[in-house]
Tab-separated table of C-alpha atoms in Angstrom:
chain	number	residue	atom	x	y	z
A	1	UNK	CA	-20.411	-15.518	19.759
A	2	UNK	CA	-19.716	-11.526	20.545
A	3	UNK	CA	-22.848	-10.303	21.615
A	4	UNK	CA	-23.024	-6.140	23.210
A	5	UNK	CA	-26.124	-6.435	24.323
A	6	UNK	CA	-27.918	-7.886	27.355
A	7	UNK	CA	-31.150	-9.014	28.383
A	8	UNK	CA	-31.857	-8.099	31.615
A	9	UNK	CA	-35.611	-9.976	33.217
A	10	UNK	CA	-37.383	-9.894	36.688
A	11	UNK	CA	-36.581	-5.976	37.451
A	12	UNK	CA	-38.543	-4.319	39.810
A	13	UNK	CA	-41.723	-2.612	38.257
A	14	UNK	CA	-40.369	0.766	40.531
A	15	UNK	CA	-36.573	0.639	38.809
A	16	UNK	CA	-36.888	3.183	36.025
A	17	UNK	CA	-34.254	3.653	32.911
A	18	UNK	CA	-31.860	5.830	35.089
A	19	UNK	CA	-31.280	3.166	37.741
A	20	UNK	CA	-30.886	0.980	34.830
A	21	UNK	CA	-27.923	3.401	33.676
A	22	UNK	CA	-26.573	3.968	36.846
A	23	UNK	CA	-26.132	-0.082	38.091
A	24	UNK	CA	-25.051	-0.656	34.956
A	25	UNK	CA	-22.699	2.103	33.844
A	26	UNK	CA	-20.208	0.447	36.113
A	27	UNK	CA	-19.662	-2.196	33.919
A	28	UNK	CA	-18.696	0.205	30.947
A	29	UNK	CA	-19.712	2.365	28.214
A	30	UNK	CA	-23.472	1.889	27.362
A	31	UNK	CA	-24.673	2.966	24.035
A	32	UNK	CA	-28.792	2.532	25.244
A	33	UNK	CA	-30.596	1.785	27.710
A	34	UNK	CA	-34.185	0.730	27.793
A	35	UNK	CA	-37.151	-0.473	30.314
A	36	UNK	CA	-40.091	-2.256	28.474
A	37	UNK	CA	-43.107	-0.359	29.090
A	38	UNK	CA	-46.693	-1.789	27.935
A	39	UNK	CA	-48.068	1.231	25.990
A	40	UNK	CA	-51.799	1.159	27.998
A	41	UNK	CA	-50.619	1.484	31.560
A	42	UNK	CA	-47.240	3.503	31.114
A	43	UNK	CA	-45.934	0.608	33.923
A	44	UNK	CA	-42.474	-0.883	33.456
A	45	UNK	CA	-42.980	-4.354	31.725
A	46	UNK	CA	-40.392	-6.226	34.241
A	47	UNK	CA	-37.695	-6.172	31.377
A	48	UNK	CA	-35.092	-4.125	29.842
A	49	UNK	CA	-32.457	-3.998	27.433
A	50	UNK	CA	-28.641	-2.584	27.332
A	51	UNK	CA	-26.641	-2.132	24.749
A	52	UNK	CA	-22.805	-1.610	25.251
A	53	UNK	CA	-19.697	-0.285	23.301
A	54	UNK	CA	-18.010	-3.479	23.694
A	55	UNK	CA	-18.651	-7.141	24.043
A	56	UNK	CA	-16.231	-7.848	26.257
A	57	UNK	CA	-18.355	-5.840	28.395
A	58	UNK	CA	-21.349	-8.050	27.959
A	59	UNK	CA	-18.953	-11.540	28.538
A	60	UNK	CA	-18.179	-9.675	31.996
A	61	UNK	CA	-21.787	-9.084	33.219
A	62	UNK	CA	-22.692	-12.574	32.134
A	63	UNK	CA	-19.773	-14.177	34.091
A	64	UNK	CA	-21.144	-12.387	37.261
A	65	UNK	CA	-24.040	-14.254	38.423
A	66	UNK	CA	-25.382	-12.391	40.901
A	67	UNK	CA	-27.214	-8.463	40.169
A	68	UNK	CA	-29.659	-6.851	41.832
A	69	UNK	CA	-31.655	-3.663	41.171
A	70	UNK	CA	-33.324	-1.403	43.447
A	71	UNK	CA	-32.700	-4.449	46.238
A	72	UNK	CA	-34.227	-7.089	43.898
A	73	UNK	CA	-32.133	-9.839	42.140
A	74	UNK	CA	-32.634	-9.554	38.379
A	75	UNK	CA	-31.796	-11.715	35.565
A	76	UNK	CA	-29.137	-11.605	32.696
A	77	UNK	CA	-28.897	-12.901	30.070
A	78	UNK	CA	-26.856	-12.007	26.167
A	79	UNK	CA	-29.477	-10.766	24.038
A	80	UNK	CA	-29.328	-11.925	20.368
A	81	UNK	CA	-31.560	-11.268	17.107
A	82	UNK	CA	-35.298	-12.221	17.278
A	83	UNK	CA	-34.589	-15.680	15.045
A	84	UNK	CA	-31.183	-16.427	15.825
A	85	UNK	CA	-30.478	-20.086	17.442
A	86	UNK	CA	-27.609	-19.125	20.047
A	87	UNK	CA	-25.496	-21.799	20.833
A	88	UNK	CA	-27.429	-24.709	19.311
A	89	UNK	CA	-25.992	-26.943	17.581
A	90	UNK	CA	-27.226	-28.894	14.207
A	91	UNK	CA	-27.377	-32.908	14.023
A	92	UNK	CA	-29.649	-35.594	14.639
């Protein structure tokens, strides 16, 4: 399923939006960008979100196992609608 948009878990609470950008811009053309921040504390939530022009772009990042950010190894994953069942199958 084409997917241009990415998950992206465990960041470091210090990365901010442009780091985000920058490791990421490498890849190819990002549309947004965005750090989770909890609204009390202004502190990065340890999660983002990237959306790109393509999802070709998004098959490439997820075939790459390994990225890090600011020195820490992150996780990433395709992000899909809140509700949708990715990749599961029906039957008993």
């Amino acid at each position: 399923e084409h997917v241009s948009k990415i998950f992206v878990g465990g960041l470091p609470t210090t990365a901010t939006e442009d780091d985000f950008k920058e490791y990421f811009s490498r890849f190819g053309s990002i549309q947004e960008c965005q750090v989770m921040v909890d609204h009390h504390t202004k502190r990065s939530r340890g999660f983002g979100f990237v959306t790109f022009d393509s999802w070709q772009t998004v098959e490439d990042i997820v075939r790459q196992r390994e990225h890090s950010i600011k020195g820490k190894t992150v996780e990433v994953k395709k992000a899909f609608p809140r509700g949708h069942q990715a990749g599961r199958g029906g039957g008993p």
